[in-house]
């Protein structure tokens, strides 16, 4: 089992920045890949980005590419999502997740464990 706790969400004006954190416990953090997803009001959960266990590869949805950056600190068992140039359409609950042993990084079904989410609201 893996426990994930997101933090860092809040209310920010359009054009602003936030950094989300996701702290993991229960297993060796450095042994798994991590992803970020989000669910906007009235929409399905969608892929935001992912990072492999060694921080050698990152993936991003087109909608956030160039604005969001994923990083991780294996010594702190934490993955981060730096969000810059935020837009109103970024308003959503953001979730971190542990990717399973196979499956595309961009597919929700590829992830085994999920956090409870943190709300990000961008005011225009």
Short mmCIF file of N, CA, C and O in Angstrom, two decimals:
data_model
loop_
_atom_site.label_atom_id
_atom_site.label_comp_id
_atom_site.label_asym_id
_atom_site.label_seq_id
_atom_site.Cartn_x
_atom_site.Cartn_y
_atom_site.Cartn_z
N UNK A 1 0.83 -1.19 0.00
CA UNK A 1 0.00 0.00 0.00
C UNK A 1 0.87 1.25 0.00
O UNK A 1 1.95 1.27 0.55
N UNK A 2 0.34 2.27 -0.64
CA UNK A 2 0.99 3.57 -0.68
C UNK A 2 -0.02 4.62 -0.27
O UNK A 2 -1.17 4.61 -0.74
N UNK A 3 0.40 5.53 0.56
CA UNK A 3 -0.45 6.66 0.94
C UNK A 3 0.12 7.92 0.31
O UNK A 3 1.33 8.17 0.38
N UNK A 4 -0.76 8.70 -0.28
CA UNK A 4 -0.37 9.94 -0.94
C UNK A 4 -1.17 11.09 -0.38
O UNK A 4 -2.40 10.99 -0.24
N UNK A 5 -0.49 12.19 -0.08
CA UNK A 5 -1.15 13.37 0.45
C UNK A 5 -0.70 14.59 -0.34
O UNK A 5 0.49 14.95 -0.31
N UNK A 6 -1.65 15.21 -1.03
CA UNK A 6 -1.35 16.42 -1.79
C UNK A 6 -1.53 17.65 -0.91
O UNK A 6 -2.34 17.65 0.01
N UNK A 7 -0.77 18.69 -1.24
CA UNK A 7 -0.91 19.96 -0.56
C UNK A 7 -0.47 21.07 -1.49
O UNK A 7 0.13 20.80 -2.54
N UNK A 8 -0.75 22.31 -1.10
CA UNK A 8 -0.30 23.45 -1.87
C UNK A 8 -1.36 24.11 -2.73
O UNK A 8 -1.09 25.14 -3.36
N UNK A 9 -2.55 23.53 -2.77
CA UNK A 9 -3.60 24.15 -3.55
C UNK A 9 -4.11 25.43 -2.92
O UNK A 9 -3.74 25.76 -1.79
N UNK A 10 -4.93 26.14 -3.66
CA UNK A 10 -5.49 27.37 -3.13
C UNK A 10 -6.08 28.22 -4.23
O UNK A 10 -6.31 27.76 -5.35
N UNK A 11 -6.31 29.48 -3.87
CA UNK A 11 -6.89 30.46 -4.80
C UNK A 11 -5.77 31.37 -5.30
O UNK A 11 -5.00 31.91 -4.51
N UNK A 12 -5.71 31.54 -6.61
CA UNK A 12 -4.67 32.38 -7.21
C UNK A 12 -5.27 33.12 -8.39
O UNK A 12 -6.21 32.63 -9.04
N UNK A 13 -4.75 34.28 -8.67
CA UNK A 13 -5.22 35.05 -9.82
C UNK A 13 -4.61 34.50 -11.11
O UNK A 13 -3.52 33.91 -11.10
N UNK A 14 -5.31 34.72 -12.17
CA UNK A 14 -4.80 34.31 -13.48
C UNK A 14 -3.43 34.95 -13.71
O UNK A 14 -3.21 36.13 -13.40
N UNK A 15 -2.52 34.15 -14.26
CA UNK A 15 -1.16 34.61 -14.45
C UNK A 15 -0.23 34.29 -13.30
O UNK A 15 1.00 34.43 -13.44
N UNK A 16 -0.80 33.88 -12.19
CA UNK A 16 -0.01 33.56 -11.01
C UNK A 16 0.55 32.16 -11.03
O UNK A 16 0.42 31.43 -12.03
N UNK A 17 1.17 31.79 -9.91
CA UNK A 17 1.84 30.50 -9.80
C UNK A 17 1.44 29.80 -8.50
O UNK A 17 1.10 30.45 -7.51
N UNK A 18 1.52 28.49 -8.54
CA UNK A 18 1.36 27.66 -7.36
C UNK A 18 2.28 26.46 -7.50
O UNK A 18 2.57 26.03 -8.62
N UNK A 19 2.71 25.93 -6.37
CA UNK A 19 3.45 24.67 -6.39
C UNK A 19 2.73 23.66 -5.52
O UNK A 19 2.55 23.88 -4.31
N UNK A 20 2.34 22.59 -6.13
CA UNK A 20 1.70 21.49 -5.41
C UNK A 20 2.76 20.48 -4.99
O UNK A 20 3.74 20.26 -5.70
N UNK A 21 2.50 19.88 -3.85
CA UNK A 21 3.37 18.81 -3.36
C UNK A 21 2.55 17.56 -3.13
O UNK A 21 1.35 17.64 -2.83
N UNK A 22 3.20 16.44 -3.26
CA UNK A 22 2.55 15.16 -2.99
C UNK A 22 3.54 14.31 -2.20
O UNK A 22 4.58 13.90 -2.73
N UNK A 23 3.21 14.08 -0.95
CA UNK A 23 4.07 13.29 -0.07
C UNK A 23 3.60 11.85 -0.05
O UNK A 23 2.40 11.57 0.12
N UNK A 24 4.53 10.93 -0.23
CA UNK A 24 4.21 9.51 -0.29
C UNK A 24 4.78 8.77 0.91
O UNK A 24 5.83 9.13 1.44
N UNK A 25 4.09 7.74 1.31
CA UNK A 25 4.57 6.87 2.38
C UNK A 25 4.06 5.47 2.14
O UNK A 25 3.09 5.25 1.41
N UNK A 26 4.72 4.51 2.75
CA UNK A 26 4.26 3.14 2.71
C UNK A 26 5.10 2.20 1.87
O UNK A 26 5.07 1.00 2.10
N UNK A 27 5.78 2.72 0.90
CA UNK A 27 6.68 1.90 0.08
C UNK A 27 7.86 2.74 -0.33
O UNK A 27 7.88 3.94 -0.12
N UNK A 28 8.85 2.13 -0.96
CA UNK A 28 10.03 2.87 -1.40
C UNK A 28 9.66 3.79 -2.54
O UNK A 28 9.37 3.36 -3.67
N UNK A 29 9.64 5.08 -2.24
CA UNK A 29 9.19 6.08 -3.20
C UNK A 29 9.99 6.04 -4.49
O UNK A 29 9.44 6.21 -5.59
N UNK A 30 11.28 5.80 -4.39
CA UNK A 30 12.14 5.83 -5.57
C UNK A 30 11.92 4.67 -6.51
O UNK A 30 12.52 4.61 -7.58
N UNK A 31 11.06 3.75 -6.15
CA UNK A 31 10.82 2.57 -6.99
C UNK A 31 9.64 2.73 -7.94
O UNK A 31 9.37 1.83 -8.73
N UNK A 32 8.93 3.86 -7.87
CA UNK A 32 7.80 3.99 -8.78
C UNK A 32 7.71 5.35 -9.45
O UNK A 32 8.22 6.35 -8.98
N UNK A 33 7.05 5.30 -10.59
CA UNK A 33 6.80 6.51 -11.38
C UNK A 33 5.57 7.22 -10.83
O UNK A 33 4.68 6.60 -10.25
N UNK A 34 5.52 8.53 -11.03
CA UNK A 34 4.43 9.32 -10.46
C UNK A 34 3.72 10.14 -11.53
O UNK A 34 4.34 10.57 -12.51
N UNK A 35 2.45 10.36 -11.33
CA UNK A 35 1.70 11.18 -12.26
C UNK A 35 0.84 12.20 -11.53
O UNK A 35 0.56 12.07 -10.34
N UNK A 36 0.46 13.23 -12.27
CA UNK A 36 -0.50 14.23 -11.80
C UNK A 36 -1.69 14.25 -12.75
O UNK A 36 -1.51 14.23 -13.98
N UNK A 37 -2.86 14.29 -12.18
CA UNK A 37 -4.10 14.39 -12.93
C UNK A 37 -4.92 15.52 -12.33
O UNK A 37 -4.64 16.01 -11.24
N UNK A 38 -5.96 15.90 -13.03
CA UNK A 38 -6.88 16.91 -12.49
C UNK A 38 -8.28 16.65 -12.98
O UNK A 38 -8.50 16.06 -14.03
N UNK A 39 -9.23 17.13 -12.17
CA UNK A 39 -10.65 17.03 -12.55
C UNK A 39 -11.27 18.39 -12.38
O UNK A 39 -11.37 18.90 -11.25
N UNK A 40 -11.68 18.98 -13.49
CA UNK A 40 -12.36 20.27 -13.47
C UNK A 40 -13.85 20.05 -13.22
O UNK A 40 -14.36 18.95 -13.47
N UNK A 41 -14.54 21.05 -12.74
CA UNK A 41 -15.98 20.91 -12.49
C UNK A 41 -16.73 20.44 -13.72
O UNK A 41 -16.59 21.02 -14.80
N UNK A 42 -17.50 19.38 -13.56
CA UNK A 42 -18.31 18.86 -14.66
C UNK A 42 -17.56 18.09 -15.72
O UNK A 42 -18.13 17.73 -16.75
N UNK A 43 -16.28 17.82 -15.48
CA UNK A 43 -15.48 17.11 -16.48
C UNK A 43 -14.86 15.86 -15.88
O UNK A 43 -14.80 15.69 -14.67
N UNK A 44 -14.38 15.00 -16.75
CA UNK A 44 -13.70 13.80 -16.30
C UNK A 44 -12.26 14.14 -15.89
O UNK A 44 -11.70 15.16 -16.31
N UNK A 45 -11.70 13.26 -15.09
CA UNK A 45 -10.32 13.46 -14.68
C UNK A 45 -9.41 13.31 -15.90
O UNK A 45 -9.60 12.42 -16.73
N UNK A 46 -8.41 14.20 -15.99
CA UNK A 46 -7.52 14.19 -17.14
C UNK A 46 -6.07 14.21 -16.71
O UNK A 46 -5.72 14.70 -15.64
N UNK A 47 -5.23 13.69 -17.57
CA UNK A 47 -3.80 13.65 -17.34
C UNK A 47 -3.20 15.05 -17.42
O UNK A 47 -3.54 15.83 -18.30
N UNK A 48 -2.30 15.35 -16.46
CA UNK A 48 -1.57 16.61 -16.47
C UNK A 48 -0.10 16.37 -16.83
O UNK A 48 0.44 17.03 -17.71
N UNK A 49 0.53 15.43 -16.14
CA UNK A 49 1.92 15.14 -16.40
C UNK A 49 2.40 13.98 -15.57
O UNK A 49 1.69 13.51 -14.68
N UNK A 50 3.61 13.53 -15.86
CA UNK A 50 4.17 12.40 -15.14
C UNK A 50 5.69 12.48 -15.15
O UNK A 50 6.29 13.17 -15.98
N UNK A 51 6.28 11.76 -14.21
CA UNK A 51 7.75 11.71 -14.11
C UNK A 51 8.14 10.29 -13.75
O UNK A 51 7.47 9.64 -12.93
N UNK A 52 9.23 9.82 -14.33
CA UNK A 52 9.65 8.46 -14.02
C UNK A 52 10.43 8.45 -12.71
O UNK A 52 10.72 9.49 -12.14
N UNK A 53 10.74 7.25 -12.24
CA UNK A 53 11.32 7.11 -10.90
C UNK A 53 12.69 7.74 -10.74
O UNK A 53 13.07 8.08 -9.63
N UNK A 54 13.42 7.91 -11.83
CA UNK A 54 14.77 8.48 -11.75
C UNK A 54 14.83 9.94 -12.19
O UNK A 54 15.90 10.51 -12.31
N UNK A 55 13.66 10.52 -12.43
CA UNK A 55 13.57 11.91 -12.92
C UNK A 55 14.27 12.09 -14.25
O UNK A 55 14.70 13.20 -14.58
N UNK A 56 14.38 11.04 -15.03
CA UNK A 56 15.04 11.14 -16.32
C UNK A 56 14.08 11.45 -17.45
O UNK A 56 14.50 11.91 -18.52
N UNK A 57 12.79 11.23 -17.22
CA UNK A 57 11.78 11.47 -18.26
C UNK A 57 10.56 12.14 -17.64
O UNK A 57 10.11 11.74 -16.56
N UNK A 58 10.05 13.15 -18.31
CA UNK A 58 8.79 13.77 -17.91
C UNK A 58 7.85 13.84 -19.11
O UNK A 58 8.30 13.89 -20.26
N UNK A 59 6.57 13.83 -18.82
CA UNK A 59 5.54 13.91 -19.85
C UNK A 59 4.53 14.96 -19.41
O UNK A 59 4.24 15.09 -18.23
N UNK A 60 3.97 15.65 -20.40
CA UNK A 60 3.00 16.69 -20.09
C UNK A 60 1.85 16.67 -21.09
O UNK A 60 2.05 16.38 -22.28
N UNK A 61 0.68 17.01 -20.61
CA UNK A 61 -0.43 17.25 -21.51
C UNK A 61 -0.15 18.52 -22.30
O UNK A 61 0.50 19.44 -21.81
N UNK A 62 -0.66 18.55 -23.50
CA UNK A 62 -0.43 19.73 -24.36
C UNK A 62 -0.95 21.00 -23.71
O UNK A 62 -0.38 22.08 -23.89
N UNK A 63 -2.01 20.89 -22.94
CA UNK A 63 -2.64 22.07 -22.35
C UNK A 63 -1.78 22.74 -21.29
O UNK A 63 -2.00 23.90 -20.96
N UNK A 64 -0.79 22.02 -20.74
CA UNK A 64 0.04 22.59 -19.69
C UNK A 64 1.51 22.68 -20.08
O UNK A 64 2.32 23.25 -19.33
N UNK A 65 1.86 22.14 -21.22
CA UNK A 65 3.25 22.11 -21.65
C UNK A 65 3.81 23.53 -21.74
O UNK A 65 3.18 24.43 -22.29
N UNK A 66 4.98 23.72 -21.15
CA UNK A 66 5.60 25.04 -21.15
C UNK A 66 5.21 25.90 -19.97
O UNK A 66 5.84 26.93 -19.70
N UNK A 67 4.16 25.49 -19.24
CA UNK A 67 3.71 26.26 -18.07
C UNK A 67 3.90 25.47 -16.77
O UNK A 67 4.16 26.06 -15.72
N UNK A 68 3.74 24.18 -16.84
CA UNK A 68 3.85 23.32 -15.66
C UNK A 68 5.13 22.50 -15.72
O UNK A 68 5.58 22.10 -16.80
N UNK A 69 5.70 22.24 -14.54
CA UNK A 69 6.91 21.44 -14.43
C UNK A 69 6.77 20.45 -13.29
O UNK A 69 6.40 20.84 -12.17
N UNK A 70 7.06 19.21 -13.58
CA UNK A 70 7.04 18.16 -12.56
C UNK A 70 8.47 17.84 -12.15
O UNK A 70 9.36 17.70 -12.99
N UNK A 71 8.65 17.67 -10.85
CA UNK A 71 9.94 17.26 -10.32
C UNK A 71 9.70 16.38 -9.11
O UNK A 71 8.56 16.25 -8.64
N UNK A 72 10.74 15.77 -8.63
CA UNK A 72 10.62 14.92 -7.46
C UNK A 72 11.90 14.94 -6.66
O UNK A 72 12.98 15.19 -7.18
N UNK A 73 11.72 14.68 -5.37
CA UNK A 73 12.85 14.56 -4.46
C UNK A 73 12.69 13.21 -3.75
O UNK A 73 11.89 13.09 -2.83
N UNK A 74 13.44 12.24 -4.21
CA UNK A 74 13.29 10.89 -3.65
C UNK A 74 13.73 10.82 -2.19
O UNK A 74 13.25 9.98 -1.43
N UNK A 75 14.63 11.70 -1.80
CA UNK A 75 15.07 11.72 -0.41
C UNK A 75 13.95 12.19 0.52
O UNK A 75 13.91 11.82 1.70
N UNK A 76 13.03 12.98 -0.03
CA UNK A 76 11.91 13.50 0.75
C UNK A 76 10.60 12.78 0.44
O UNK A 76 9.54 13.16 0.95
N UNK A 77 10.66 11.78 -0.42
CA UNK A 77 9.46 11.02 -0.80
C UNK A 77 8.35 11.95 -1.31
O UNK A 77 7.18 11.77 -0.98
N UNK A 78 8.74 12.91 -2.11
CA UNK A 78 7.79 13.94 -2.54
C UNK A 78 7.94 14.22 -4.03
O UNK A 78 9.06 14.27 -4.54
N UNK A 79 6.80 14.41 -4.67
CA UNK A 79 6.77 14.86 -6.06
C UNK A 79 6.08 16.21 -6.08
O UNK A 79 5.17 16.48 -5.29
N UNK A 80 6.52 17.06 -7.00
CA UNK A 80 6.03 18.43 -7.07
C UNK A 80 5.42 18.72 -8.44
O UNK A 80 5.80 18.13 -9.44
N UNK A 81 4.51 19.68 -8.42
CA UNK A 81 3.96 20.20 -9.67
C UNK A 81 4.02 21.72 -9.58
O UNK A 81 3.24 22.33 -8.85
N UNK A 82 4.97 22.31 -10.28
CA UNK A 82 5.09 23.76 -10.34
C UNK A 82 4.21 24.26 -11.47
O UNK A 82 4.39 23.85 -12.63
N UNK A 83 3.28 25.14 -11.13
CA UNK A 83 2.32 25.64 -12.11
C UNK A 83 2.50 27.14 -12.26
O UNK A 83 2.31 27.89 -11.29
N UNK A 84 2.87 27.57 -13.45
CA UNK A 84 3.06 28.98 -13.75
C UNK A 84 2.06 29.44 -14.80
O UNK A 84 1.45 28.62 -15.49
N UNK A 85 1.93 30.74 -14.91
CA UNK A 85 1.03 31.33 -15.91
C UNK A 85 -0.35 30.67 -15.86
O UNK A 85 -0.91 30.27 -16.89
N UNK A 86 -0.88 30.57 -14.68
CA UNK A 86 -2.15 29.86 -14.51
C UNK A 86 -3.29 30.58 -15.20
O UNK A 86 -3.34 31.81 -15.28
N UNK A 87 -4.21 29.75 -15.70
CA UNK A 87 -5.38 30.24 -16.41
C UNK A 87 -6.64 29.77 -15.68
O UNK A 87 -6.59 28.80 -14.92
N UNK A 88 -7.74 30.40 -15.96
CA UNK A 88 -8.99 30.00 -15.31
C UNK A 88 -9.33 28.55 -15.63
O UNK A 88 -9.91 27.84 -14.79
N UNK A 89 -8.97 28.10 -16.81
CA UNK A 89 -9.26 26.71 -17.18
C UNK A 89 -8.40 25.69 -16.46
O UNK A 89 -8.60 24.48 -16.61
N UNK A 90 -7.43 26.16 -15.67
CA UNK A 90 -6.65 25.24 -14.83
C UNK A 90 -7.36 24.94 -13.52
O UNK A 90 -6.87 24.11 -12.73
N UNK A 91 -8.46 25.62 -13.26
CA UNK A 91 -9.22 25.37 -12.04
C UNK A 91 -9.69 23.92 -12.01
O UNK A 91 -10.35 23.45 -12.95
N UNK A 92 -9.32 23.22 -10.95
CA UNK A 92 -9.63 21.80 -10.85
C UNK A 92 -9.14 21.28 -9.50
O UNK A 92 -8.41 21.97 -8.79
N UNK A 93 -9.55 20.05 -9.21
CA UNK A 93 -8.92 19.31 -8.12
C UNK A 93 -7.77 18.53 -8.73
O UNK A 93 -7.95 17.83 -9.73
N UNK A 94 -6.60 18.67 -8.13
CA UNK A 94 -5.40 18.04 -8.64
C UNK A 94 -5.05 16.82 -7.78
O UNK A 94 -5.03 16.92 -6.54
N UNK A 95 -4.73 15.73 -8.47
CA UNK A 95 -4.42 14.47 -7.81
C UNK A 95 -3.04 13.98 -8.22
O UNK A 95 -2.66 14.07 -9.40
N UNK A 96 -2.31 13.42 -7.28
CA UNK A 96 -1.11 12.70 -7.64
C UNK A 96 -1.43 11.21 -7.56
O UNK A 96 -2.36 10.79 -6.88
N UNK A 97 -0.62 10.43 -8.28
CA UNK A 97 -0.90 9.01 -8.35
C UNK A 97 0.38 8.23 -8.61
O UNK A 97 1.32 8.76 -9.22
N UNK A 98 0.39 6.99 -8.18
CA UNK A 98 1.50 6.07 -8.41
C UNK A 98 1.19 5.21 -9.63
O UNK A 98 0.14 4.55 -9.69
N UNK A 99 2.09 5.22 -10.59
CA UNK A 99 1.90 4.41 -11.79
C UNK A 99 2.24 2.95 -11.51
O UNK A 99 3.20 2.67 -10.78
N UNK A 100 1.46 2.07 -12.07
CA UNK A 100 1.71 0.64 -11.94
C UNK A 100 2.91 0.20 -12.75
O UNK A 100 3.63 1.02 -13.32
N UNK A 101 3.09 -1.09 -12.87
CA UNK A 101 4.28 -1.63 -13.52
C UNK A 101 4.21 -1.57 -15.04
O UNK A 101 5.20 -1.78 -15.72
N UNK A 102 3.06 -1.28 -15.60
CA UNK A 102 2.93 -1.18 -17.04
C UNK A 102 1.77 -0.26 -17.37
O UNK A 102 0.97 0.09 -16.51
N UNK A 103 1.68 0.13 -18.64
CA UNK A 103 0.61 1.04 -19.06
C UNK A 103 1.15 2.41 -19.38
O UNK A 103 2.17 2.84 -18.84
N UNK A 104 0.44 3.07 -20.27
CA UNK A 104 0.87 4.39 -20.70
C UNK A 104 0.84 5.40 -19.56
O UNK A 104 -0.06 5.37 -18.71
N UNK A 105 1.78 6.31 -19.56
CA UNK A 105 1.83 7.35 -18.53
C UNK A 105 0.59 8.22 -18.55
O UNK A 105 0.20 8.77 -17.54
N UNK A 106 -0.01 8.36 -19.70
CA UNK A 106 -1.12 9.29 -19.82
C UNK A 106 -2.49 8.73 -19.50
O UNK A 106 -3.47 9.47 -19.49
N UNK A 107 -2.57 7.44 -19.23
CA UNK A 107 -3.86 6.81 -18.98
C UNK A 107 -4.13 6.64 -17.49
O UNK A 107 -3.31 6.09 -16.76
N UNK A 108 -5.29 7.05 -17.08
CA UNK A 108 -5.67 6.95 -15.68
C UNK A 108 -5.61 5.50 -15.19
O UNK A 108 -5.21 5.24 -14.05
N UNK A 109 -5.97 4.57 -16.04
CA UNK A 109 -6.00 3.16 -15.66
C UNK A 109 -4.61 2.60 -15.37
O UNK A 109 -4.49 1.51 -14.79
N UNK A 110 -3.56 3.32 -15.74
CA UNK A 110 -2.19 2.86 -15.51
C UNK A 110 -1.74 3.10 -14.07
O UNK A 110 -0.67 2.65 -13.69
N UNK A 111 -2.54 3.80 -13.30
CA UNK A 111 -2.14 4.23 -11.96
C UNK A 111 -2.87 3.44 -10.89
O UNK A 111 -4.07 3.20 -10.98
N UNK A 112 -2.11 3.05 -9.88
CA UNK A 112 -2.64 2.15 -8.85
C UNK A 112 -3.13 2.87 -7.60
O UNK A 112 -4.13 2.47 -7.01
N UNK A 113 -2.41 3.85 -7.15
CA UNK A 113 -2.74 4.54 -5.90
C UNK A 113 -2.93 6.01 -6.16
O UNK A 113 -2.19 6.61 -6.96
N UNK A 114 -3.89 6.58 -5.44
CA UNK A 114 -4.27 7.97 -5.65
C UNK A 114 -4.35 8.72 -4.33
O UNK A 114 -4.72 8.14 -3.31
N UNK A 115 -4.01 10.01 -4.40
CA UNK A 115 -4.24 10.85 -3.25
C UNK A 115 -5.67 11.36 -3.24
O UNK A 115 -6.46 11.06 -4.15
N UNK A 116 -6.01 12.14 -2.23
CA UNK A 116 -7.37 12.68 -2.09
C UNK A 116 -7.60 13.93 -2.92
O UNK A 116 -8.75 14.31 -3.14
N UNK A 117 -6.52 14.55 -3.36
CA UNK A 117 -6.66 15.71 -4.20
C UNK A 117 -6.54 17.02 -3.44
O UNK A 117 -6.80 17.08 -2.23
N UNK A 118 -6.16 18.06 -4.16
CA UNK A 118 -6.09 19.40 -3.60
C UNK A 118 -6.70 20.37 -4.60
O UNK A 118 -6.46 20.27 -5.81
N UNK A 119 -7.51 21.29 -4.10
CA UNK A 119 -8.25 22.21 -4.97
C UNK A 119 -7.37 23.38 -5.40
O UNK A 119 -6.71 24.02 -4.58
N UNK A 120 -7.39 23.63 -6.69
CA UNK A 120 -6.75 24.81 -7.26
C UNK A 120 -7.82 25.64 -7.95
O UNK A 120 -8.54 25.12 -8.82
N UNK A 121 -7.93 26.89 -7.56
CA UNK A 121 -8.91 27.78 -8.17
C UNK A 121 -8.19 29.01 -8.71
O UNK A 121 -7.48 29.69 -7.97
N UNK A 122 -8.38 29.25 -10.00
CA UNK A 122 -7.73 30.39 -10.66
C UNK A 122 -8.80 31.39 -11.01
O UNK A 122 -9.74 31.08 -11.78
N UNK A 123 -8.69 32.57 -10.46
CA UNK A 123 -9.68 33.62 -10.72
C UNK A 123 -9.20 34.49 -11.88
O UNK A 123 -8.03 34.82 -11.99
N UNK A 124 -10.15 34.85 -12.72
CA UNK A 124 -9.79 35.66 -13.90
C UNK A 124 -10.02 37.13 -13.63
O UNK A 124 -10.57 37.54 -12.62
#
